[in-house]
JSON list of C-alpha atoms in Angstrom, two decimals:
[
{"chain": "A", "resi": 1, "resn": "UNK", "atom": "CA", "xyz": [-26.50, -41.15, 72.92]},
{"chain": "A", "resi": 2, "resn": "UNK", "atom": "CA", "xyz": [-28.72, -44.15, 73.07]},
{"chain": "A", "resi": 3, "resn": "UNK", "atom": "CA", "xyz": [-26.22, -47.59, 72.05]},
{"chain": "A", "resi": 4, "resn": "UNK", "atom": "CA", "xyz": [-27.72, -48.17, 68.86]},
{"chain": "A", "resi": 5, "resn": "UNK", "atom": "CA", "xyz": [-27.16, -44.65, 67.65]},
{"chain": "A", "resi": 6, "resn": "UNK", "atom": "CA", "xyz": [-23.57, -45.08, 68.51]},
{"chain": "A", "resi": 7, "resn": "UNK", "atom": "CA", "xyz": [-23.36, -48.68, 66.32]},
{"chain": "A", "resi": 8, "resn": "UNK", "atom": "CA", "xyz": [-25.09, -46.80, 63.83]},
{"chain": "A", "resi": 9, "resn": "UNK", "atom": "CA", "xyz": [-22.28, -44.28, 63.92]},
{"chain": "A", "resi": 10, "resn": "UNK", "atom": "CA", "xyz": [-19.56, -46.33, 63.99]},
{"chain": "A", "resi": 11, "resn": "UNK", "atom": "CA", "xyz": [-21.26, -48.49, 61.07]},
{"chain": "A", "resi": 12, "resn": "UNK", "atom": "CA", "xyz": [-21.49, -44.93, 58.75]},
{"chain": "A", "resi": 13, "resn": "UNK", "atom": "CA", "xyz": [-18.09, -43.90, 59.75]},
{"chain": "A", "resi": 14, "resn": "UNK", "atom": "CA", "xyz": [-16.37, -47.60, 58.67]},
{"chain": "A", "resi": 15, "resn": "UNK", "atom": "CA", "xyz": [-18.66, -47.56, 55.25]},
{"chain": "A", "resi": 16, "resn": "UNK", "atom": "CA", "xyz": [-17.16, -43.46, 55.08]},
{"chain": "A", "resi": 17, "resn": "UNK", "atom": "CA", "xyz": [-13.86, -44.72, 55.50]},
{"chain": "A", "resi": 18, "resn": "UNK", "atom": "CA", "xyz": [-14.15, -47.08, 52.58]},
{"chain": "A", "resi": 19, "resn": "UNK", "atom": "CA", "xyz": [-15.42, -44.66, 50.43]},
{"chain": "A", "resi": 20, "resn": "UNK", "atom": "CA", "xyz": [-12.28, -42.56, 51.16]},
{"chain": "A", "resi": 21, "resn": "UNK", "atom": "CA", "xyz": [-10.34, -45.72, 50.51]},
{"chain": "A", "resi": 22, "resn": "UNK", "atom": "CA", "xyz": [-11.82, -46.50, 47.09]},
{"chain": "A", "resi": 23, "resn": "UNK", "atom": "CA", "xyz": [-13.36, -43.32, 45.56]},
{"chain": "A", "resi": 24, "resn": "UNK", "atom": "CA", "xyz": [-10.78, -43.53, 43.09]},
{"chain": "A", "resi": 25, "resn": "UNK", "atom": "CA", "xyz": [-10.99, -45.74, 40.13]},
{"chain": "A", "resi": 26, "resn": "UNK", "atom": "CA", "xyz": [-9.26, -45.75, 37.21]},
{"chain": "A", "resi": 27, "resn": "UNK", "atom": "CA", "xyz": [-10.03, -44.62, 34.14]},
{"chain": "A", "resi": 28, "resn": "UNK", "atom": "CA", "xyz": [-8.43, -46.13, 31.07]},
{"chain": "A", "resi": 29, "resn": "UNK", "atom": "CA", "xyz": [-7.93, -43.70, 28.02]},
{"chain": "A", "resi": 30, "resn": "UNK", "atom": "CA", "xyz": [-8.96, -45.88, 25.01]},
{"chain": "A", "resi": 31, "resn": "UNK", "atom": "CA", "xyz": [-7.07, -44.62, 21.69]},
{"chain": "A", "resi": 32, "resn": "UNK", "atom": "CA", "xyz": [-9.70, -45.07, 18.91]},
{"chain": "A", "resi": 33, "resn": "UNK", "atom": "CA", "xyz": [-7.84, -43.21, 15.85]},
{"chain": "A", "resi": 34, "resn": "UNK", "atom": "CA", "xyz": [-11.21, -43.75, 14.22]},
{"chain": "A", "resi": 35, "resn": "UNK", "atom": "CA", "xyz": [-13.10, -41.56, 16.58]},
{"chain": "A", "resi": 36, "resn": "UNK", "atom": "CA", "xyz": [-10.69, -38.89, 15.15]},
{"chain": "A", "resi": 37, "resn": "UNK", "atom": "CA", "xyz": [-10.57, -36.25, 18.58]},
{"chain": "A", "resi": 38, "resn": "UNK", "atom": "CA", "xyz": [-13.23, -37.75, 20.64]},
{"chain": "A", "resi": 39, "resn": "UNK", "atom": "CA", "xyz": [-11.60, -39.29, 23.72]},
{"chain": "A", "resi": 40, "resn": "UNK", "atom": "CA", "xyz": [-13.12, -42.60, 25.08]},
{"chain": "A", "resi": 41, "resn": "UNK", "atom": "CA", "xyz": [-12.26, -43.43, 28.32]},
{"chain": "A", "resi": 42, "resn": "UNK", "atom": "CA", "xyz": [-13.26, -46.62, 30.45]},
{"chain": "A", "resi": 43, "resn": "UNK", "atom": "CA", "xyz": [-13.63, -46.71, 33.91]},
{"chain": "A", "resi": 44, "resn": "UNK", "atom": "CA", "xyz": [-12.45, -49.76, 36.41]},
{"chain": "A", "resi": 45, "resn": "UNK", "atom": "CA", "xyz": [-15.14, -50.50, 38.67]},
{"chain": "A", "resi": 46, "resn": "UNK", "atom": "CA", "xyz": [-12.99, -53.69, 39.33]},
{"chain": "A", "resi": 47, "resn": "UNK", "atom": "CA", "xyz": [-10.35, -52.17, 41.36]},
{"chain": "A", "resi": 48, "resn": "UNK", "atom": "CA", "xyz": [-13.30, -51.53, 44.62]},
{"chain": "A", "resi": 49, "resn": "UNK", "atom": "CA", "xyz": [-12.37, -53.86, 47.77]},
{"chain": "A", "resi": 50, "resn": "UNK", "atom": "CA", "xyz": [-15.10, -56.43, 46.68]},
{"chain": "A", "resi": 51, "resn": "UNK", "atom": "CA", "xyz": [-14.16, -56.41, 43.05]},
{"chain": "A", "resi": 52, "resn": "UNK", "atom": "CA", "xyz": [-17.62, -55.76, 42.17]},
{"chain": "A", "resi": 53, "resn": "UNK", "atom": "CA", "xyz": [-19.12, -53.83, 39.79]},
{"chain": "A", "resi": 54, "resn": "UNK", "atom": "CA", "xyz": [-21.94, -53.02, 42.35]},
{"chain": "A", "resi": 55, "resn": "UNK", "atom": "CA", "xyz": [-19.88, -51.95, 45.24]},
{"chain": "A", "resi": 56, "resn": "UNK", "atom": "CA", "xyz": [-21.02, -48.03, 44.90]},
{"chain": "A", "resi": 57, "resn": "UNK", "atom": "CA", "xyz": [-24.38, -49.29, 44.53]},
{"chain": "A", "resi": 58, "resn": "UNK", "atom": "CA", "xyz": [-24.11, -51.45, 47.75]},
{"chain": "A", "resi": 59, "resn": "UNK", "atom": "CA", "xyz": [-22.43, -48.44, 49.53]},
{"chain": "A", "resi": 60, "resn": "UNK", "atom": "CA", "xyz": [-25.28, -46.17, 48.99]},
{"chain": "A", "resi": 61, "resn": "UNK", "atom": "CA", "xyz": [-27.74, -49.28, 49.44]},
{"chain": "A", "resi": 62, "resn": "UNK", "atom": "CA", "xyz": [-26.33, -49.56, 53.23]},
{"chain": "A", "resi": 63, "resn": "UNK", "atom": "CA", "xyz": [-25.91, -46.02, 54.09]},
{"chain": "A", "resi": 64, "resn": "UNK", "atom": "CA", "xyz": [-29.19, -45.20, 52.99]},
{"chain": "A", "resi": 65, "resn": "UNK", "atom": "CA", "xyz": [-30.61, -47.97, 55.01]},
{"chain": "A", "resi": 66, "resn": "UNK", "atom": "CA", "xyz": [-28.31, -46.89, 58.33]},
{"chain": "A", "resi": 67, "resn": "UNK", "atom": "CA", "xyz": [-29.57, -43.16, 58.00]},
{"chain": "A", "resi": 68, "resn": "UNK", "atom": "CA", "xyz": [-32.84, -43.98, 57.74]},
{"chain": "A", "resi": 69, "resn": "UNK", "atom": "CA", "xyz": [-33.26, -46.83, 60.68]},
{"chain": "A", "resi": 70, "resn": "UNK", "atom": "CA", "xyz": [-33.77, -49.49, 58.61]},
{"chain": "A", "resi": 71, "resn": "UNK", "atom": "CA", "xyz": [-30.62, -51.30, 59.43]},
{"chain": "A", "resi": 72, "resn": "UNK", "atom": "CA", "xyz": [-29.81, -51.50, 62.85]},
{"chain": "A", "resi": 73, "resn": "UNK", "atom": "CA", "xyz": [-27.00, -54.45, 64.50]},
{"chain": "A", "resi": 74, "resn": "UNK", "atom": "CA", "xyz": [-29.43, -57.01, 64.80]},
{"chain": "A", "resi": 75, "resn": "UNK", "atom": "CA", "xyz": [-30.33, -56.51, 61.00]},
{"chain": "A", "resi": 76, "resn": "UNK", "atom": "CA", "xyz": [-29.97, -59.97, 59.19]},
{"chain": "A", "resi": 77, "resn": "UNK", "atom": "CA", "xyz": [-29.46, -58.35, 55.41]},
{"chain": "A", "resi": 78, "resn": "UNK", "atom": "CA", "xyz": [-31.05, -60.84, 52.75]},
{"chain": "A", "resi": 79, "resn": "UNK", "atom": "CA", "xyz": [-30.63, -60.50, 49.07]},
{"chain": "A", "resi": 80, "resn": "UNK", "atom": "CA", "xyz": [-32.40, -61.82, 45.96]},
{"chain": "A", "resi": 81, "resn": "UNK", "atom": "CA", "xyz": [-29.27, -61.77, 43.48]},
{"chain": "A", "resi": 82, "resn": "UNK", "atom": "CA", "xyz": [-27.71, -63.77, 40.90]},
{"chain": "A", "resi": 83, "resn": "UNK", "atom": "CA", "xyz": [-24.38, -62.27, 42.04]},
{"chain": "A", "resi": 84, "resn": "UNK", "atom": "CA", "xyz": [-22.71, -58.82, 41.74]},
{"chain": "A", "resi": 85, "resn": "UNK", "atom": "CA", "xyz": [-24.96, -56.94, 44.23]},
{"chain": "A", "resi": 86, "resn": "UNK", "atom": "CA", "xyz": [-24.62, -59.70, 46.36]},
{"chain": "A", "resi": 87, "resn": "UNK", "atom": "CA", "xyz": [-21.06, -60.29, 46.40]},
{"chain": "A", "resi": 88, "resn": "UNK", "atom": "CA", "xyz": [-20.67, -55.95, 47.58]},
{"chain": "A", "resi": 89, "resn": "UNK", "atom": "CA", "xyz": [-23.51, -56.35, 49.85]},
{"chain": "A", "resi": 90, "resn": "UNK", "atom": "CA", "xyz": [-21.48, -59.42, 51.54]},
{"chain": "A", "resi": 91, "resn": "UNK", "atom": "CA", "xyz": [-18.54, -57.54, 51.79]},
{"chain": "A", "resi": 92, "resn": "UNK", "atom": "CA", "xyz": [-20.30, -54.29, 53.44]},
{"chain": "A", "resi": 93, "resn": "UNK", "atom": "CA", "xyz": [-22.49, -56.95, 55.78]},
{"chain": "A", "resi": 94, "resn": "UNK", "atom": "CA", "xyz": [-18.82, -57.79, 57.10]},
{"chain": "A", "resi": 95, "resn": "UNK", "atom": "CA", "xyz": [-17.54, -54.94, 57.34]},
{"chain": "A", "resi": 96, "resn": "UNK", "atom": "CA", "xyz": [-20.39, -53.26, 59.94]},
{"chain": "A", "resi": 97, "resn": "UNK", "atom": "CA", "xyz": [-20.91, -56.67, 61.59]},
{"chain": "A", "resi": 98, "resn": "UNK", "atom": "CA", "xyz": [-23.98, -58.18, 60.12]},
{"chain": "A", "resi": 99, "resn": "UNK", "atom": "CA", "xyz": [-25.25, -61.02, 59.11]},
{"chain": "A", "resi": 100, "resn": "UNK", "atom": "CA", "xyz": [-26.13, -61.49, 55.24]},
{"chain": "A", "resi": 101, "resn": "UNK", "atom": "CA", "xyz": [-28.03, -64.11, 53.17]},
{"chain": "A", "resi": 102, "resn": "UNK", "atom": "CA", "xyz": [-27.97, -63.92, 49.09]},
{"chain": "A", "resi": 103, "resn": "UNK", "atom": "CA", "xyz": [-30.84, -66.14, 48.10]},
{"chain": "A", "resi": 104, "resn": "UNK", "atom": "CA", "xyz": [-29.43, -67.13, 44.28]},
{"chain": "A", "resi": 105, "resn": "UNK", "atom": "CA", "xyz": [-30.13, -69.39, 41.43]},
{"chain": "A", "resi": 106, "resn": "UNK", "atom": "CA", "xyz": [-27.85, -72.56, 41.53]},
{"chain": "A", "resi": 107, "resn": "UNK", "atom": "CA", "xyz": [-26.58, -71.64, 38.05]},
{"chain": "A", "resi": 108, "resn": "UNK", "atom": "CA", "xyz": [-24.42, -68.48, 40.14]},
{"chain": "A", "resi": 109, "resn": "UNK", "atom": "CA", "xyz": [-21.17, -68.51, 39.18]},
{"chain": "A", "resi": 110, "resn": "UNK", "atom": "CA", "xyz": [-18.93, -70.73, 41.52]},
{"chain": "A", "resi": 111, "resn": "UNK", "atom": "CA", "xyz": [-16.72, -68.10, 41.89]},
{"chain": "A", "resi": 112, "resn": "UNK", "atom": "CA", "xyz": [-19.27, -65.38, 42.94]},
{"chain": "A", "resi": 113, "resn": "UNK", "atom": "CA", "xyz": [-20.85, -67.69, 45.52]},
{"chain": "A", "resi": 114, "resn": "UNK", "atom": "CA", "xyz": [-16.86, -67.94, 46.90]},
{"chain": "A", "resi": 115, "resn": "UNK", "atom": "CA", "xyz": [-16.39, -64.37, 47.03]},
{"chain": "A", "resi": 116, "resn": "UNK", "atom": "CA", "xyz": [-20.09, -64.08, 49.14]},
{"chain": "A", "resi": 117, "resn": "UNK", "atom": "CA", "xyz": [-18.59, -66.82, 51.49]},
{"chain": "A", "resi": 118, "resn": "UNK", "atom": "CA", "xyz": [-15.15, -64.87, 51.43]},
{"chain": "A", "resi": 119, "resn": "UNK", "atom": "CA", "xyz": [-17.32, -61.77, 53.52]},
{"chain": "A", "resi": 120, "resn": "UNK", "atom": "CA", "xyz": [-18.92, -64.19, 55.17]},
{"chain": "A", "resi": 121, "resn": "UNK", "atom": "CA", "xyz": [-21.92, -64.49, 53.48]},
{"chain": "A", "resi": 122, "resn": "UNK", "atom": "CA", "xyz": [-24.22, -67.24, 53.04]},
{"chain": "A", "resi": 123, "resn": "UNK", "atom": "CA", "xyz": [-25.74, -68.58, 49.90]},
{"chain": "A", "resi": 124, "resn": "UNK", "atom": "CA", "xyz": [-29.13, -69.78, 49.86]},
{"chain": "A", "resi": 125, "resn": "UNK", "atom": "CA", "xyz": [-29.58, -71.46, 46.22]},
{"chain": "A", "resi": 126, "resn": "UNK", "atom": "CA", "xyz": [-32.91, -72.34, 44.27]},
{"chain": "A", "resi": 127, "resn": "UNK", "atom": "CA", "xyz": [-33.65, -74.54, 41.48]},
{"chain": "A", "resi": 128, "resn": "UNK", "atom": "CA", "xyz": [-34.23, -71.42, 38.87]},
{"chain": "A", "resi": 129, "resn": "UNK", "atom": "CA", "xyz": [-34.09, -67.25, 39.38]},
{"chain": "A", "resi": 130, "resn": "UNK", "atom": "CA", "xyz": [-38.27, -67.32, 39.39]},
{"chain": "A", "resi": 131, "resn": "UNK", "atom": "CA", "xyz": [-38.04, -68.87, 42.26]},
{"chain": "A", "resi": 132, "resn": "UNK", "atom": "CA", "xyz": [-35.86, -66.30, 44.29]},
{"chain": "A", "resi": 133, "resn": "UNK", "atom": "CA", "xyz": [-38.98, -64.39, 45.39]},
{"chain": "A", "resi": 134, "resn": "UNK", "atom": "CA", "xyz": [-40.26, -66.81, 46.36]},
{"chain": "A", "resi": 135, "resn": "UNK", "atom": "CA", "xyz": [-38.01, -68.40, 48.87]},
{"chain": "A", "resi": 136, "resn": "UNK", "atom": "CA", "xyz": [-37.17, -65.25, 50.40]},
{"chain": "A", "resi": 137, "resn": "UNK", "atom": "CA", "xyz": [-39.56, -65.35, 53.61]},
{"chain": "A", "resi": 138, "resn": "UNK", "atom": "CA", "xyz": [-38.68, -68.84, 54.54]},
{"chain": "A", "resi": 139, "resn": "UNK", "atom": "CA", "xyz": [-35.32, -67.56, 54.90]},
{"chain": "A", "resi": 140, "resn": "UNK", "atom": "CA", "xyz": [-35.89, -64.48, 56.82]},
{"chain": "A", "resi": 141, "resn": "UNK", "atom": "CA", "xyz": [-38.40, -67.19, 59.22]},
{"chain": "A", "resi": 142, "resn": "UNK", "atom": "CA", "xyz": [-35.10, -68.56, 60.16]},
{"chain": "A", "resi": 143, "resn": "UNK", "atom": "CA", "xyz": [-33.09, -65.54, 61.08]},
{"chain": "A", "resi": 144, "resn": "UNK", "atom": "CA", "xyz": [-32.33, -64.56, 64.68]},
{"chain": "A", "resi": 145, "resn": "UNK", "atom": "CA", "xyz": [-35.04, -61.84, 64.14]},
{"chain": "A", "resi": 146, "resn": "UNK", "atom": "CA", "xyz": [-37.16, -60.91, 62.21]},
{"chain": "A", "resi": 147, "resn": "UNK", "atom": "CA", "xyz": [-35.84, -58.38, 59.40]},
{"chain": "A", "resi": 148, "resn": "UNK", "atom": "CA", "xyz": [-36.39, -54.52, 60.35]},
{"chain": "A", "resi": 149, "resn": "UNK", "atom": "CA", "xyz": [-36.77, -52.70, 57.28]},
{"chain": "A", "resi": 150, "resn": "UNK", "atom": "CA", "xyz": [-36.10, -53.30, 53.61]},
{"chain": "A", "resi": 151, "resn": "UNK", "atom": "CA", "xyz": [-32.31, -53.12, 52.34]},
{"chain": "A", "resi": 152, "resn": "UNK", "atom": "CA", "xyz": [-32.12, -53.87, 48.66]},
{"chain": "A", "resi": 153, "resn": "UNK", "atom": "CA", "xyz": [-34.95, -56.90, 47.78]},
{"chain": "A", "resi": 154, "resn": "UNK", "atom": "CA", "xyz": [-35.94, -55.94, 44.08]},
{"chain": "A", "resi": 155, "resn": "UNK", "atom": "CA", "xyz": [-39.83, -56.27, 44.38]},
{"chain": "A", "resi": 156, "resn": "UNK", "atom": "CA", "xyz": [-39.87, -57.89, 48.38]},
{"chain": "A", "resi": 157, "resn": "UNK", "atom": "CA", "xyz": [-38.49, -54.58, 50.31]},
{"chain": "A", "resi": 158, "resn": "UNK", "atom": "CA", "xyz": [-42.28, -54.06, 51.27]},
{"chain": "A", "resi": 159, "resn": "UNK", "atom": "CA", "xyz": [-43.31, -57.33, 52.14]},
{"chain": "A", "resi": 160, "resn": "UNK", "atom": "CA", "xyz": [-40.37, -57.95, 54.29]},
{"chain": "A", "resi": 161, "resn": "UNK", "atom": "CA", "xyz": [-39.52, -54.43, 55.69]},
{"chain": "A", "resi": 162, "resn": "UNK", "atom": "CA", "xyz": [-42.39, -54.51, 58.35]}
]
């Protein structure tokens, strides 16, 4: 087994393990007495390692990309988000090894761009959110290598994945 089939391996197998970690979230039984017998129940998306409401998304974002050769170790993962997505893609970056960029408007939350530079992410911010697209391949020009295949850029996966 060619080396890069075994990092790809290793990377499923430690995003796997996290799902068995955190496939569980709670749900939270709201009592309505207005509703009469319908039962309304909320579920806590909060409780996932990253605290992110997108971490199931990022999950599936990352295996996705794994299985089908798009991400491979020397994968520098760049993402156009004001925040959530970015924050669970950080996290997952770290956890498999790679590098990750969120390219953000400078209105992002403080605390989101923290978490991102908890997982060791790094935070690329422009001016205002119509600009995002935009500065997207001057980042990737400055990356180790070039990027291998589209992981999660709303409307840029094609023009960056070759």
């Amino acid at each position: 087994m060619p080396q890069d089939r075994h990092w790809v391996a290793d990377a499923i197998a430690r995003i796997e393990a996290d799902f068995t970690r955190s496939a569980d979230t709670h749900l939270i039984k709201l009592d309505l007495p207005q509703l009469g017998d319908i039962g309304l129940y909320l579920k806590d998306e909060s409780t996932h390692p990253s605290g992110s409401l997108k971490h199931r998304l990022a999950r599936s974002l990352f295996l996705y990309g794994l299985c089908n050769g798009w991400i491979t170790k020397d994968t520098p993962i760049i993402e156009a988000s004001s925040g959530s997505t970015a924050v669970s893609e950080a996290y997952f970056a770290r956890l498999i090894g790679l590098r990750f960029i969120a390219v953000m408007p400078k209105t992002t939350s403080p605390q989101k761009i923290a978490k991102i530079a908890f997982y060791g992410g790094e935070c690329h911010l422009v001016d205002n959110g119509a600009m995002i697209y935009d500065r997207i391949p001057p980042v990737n020009a400055r990356t180790e290598r070039p990027l291998h295949g589209p992981v999660h850029l709303r409307r840029t996966g094609h023009r960056l994945a070759r």
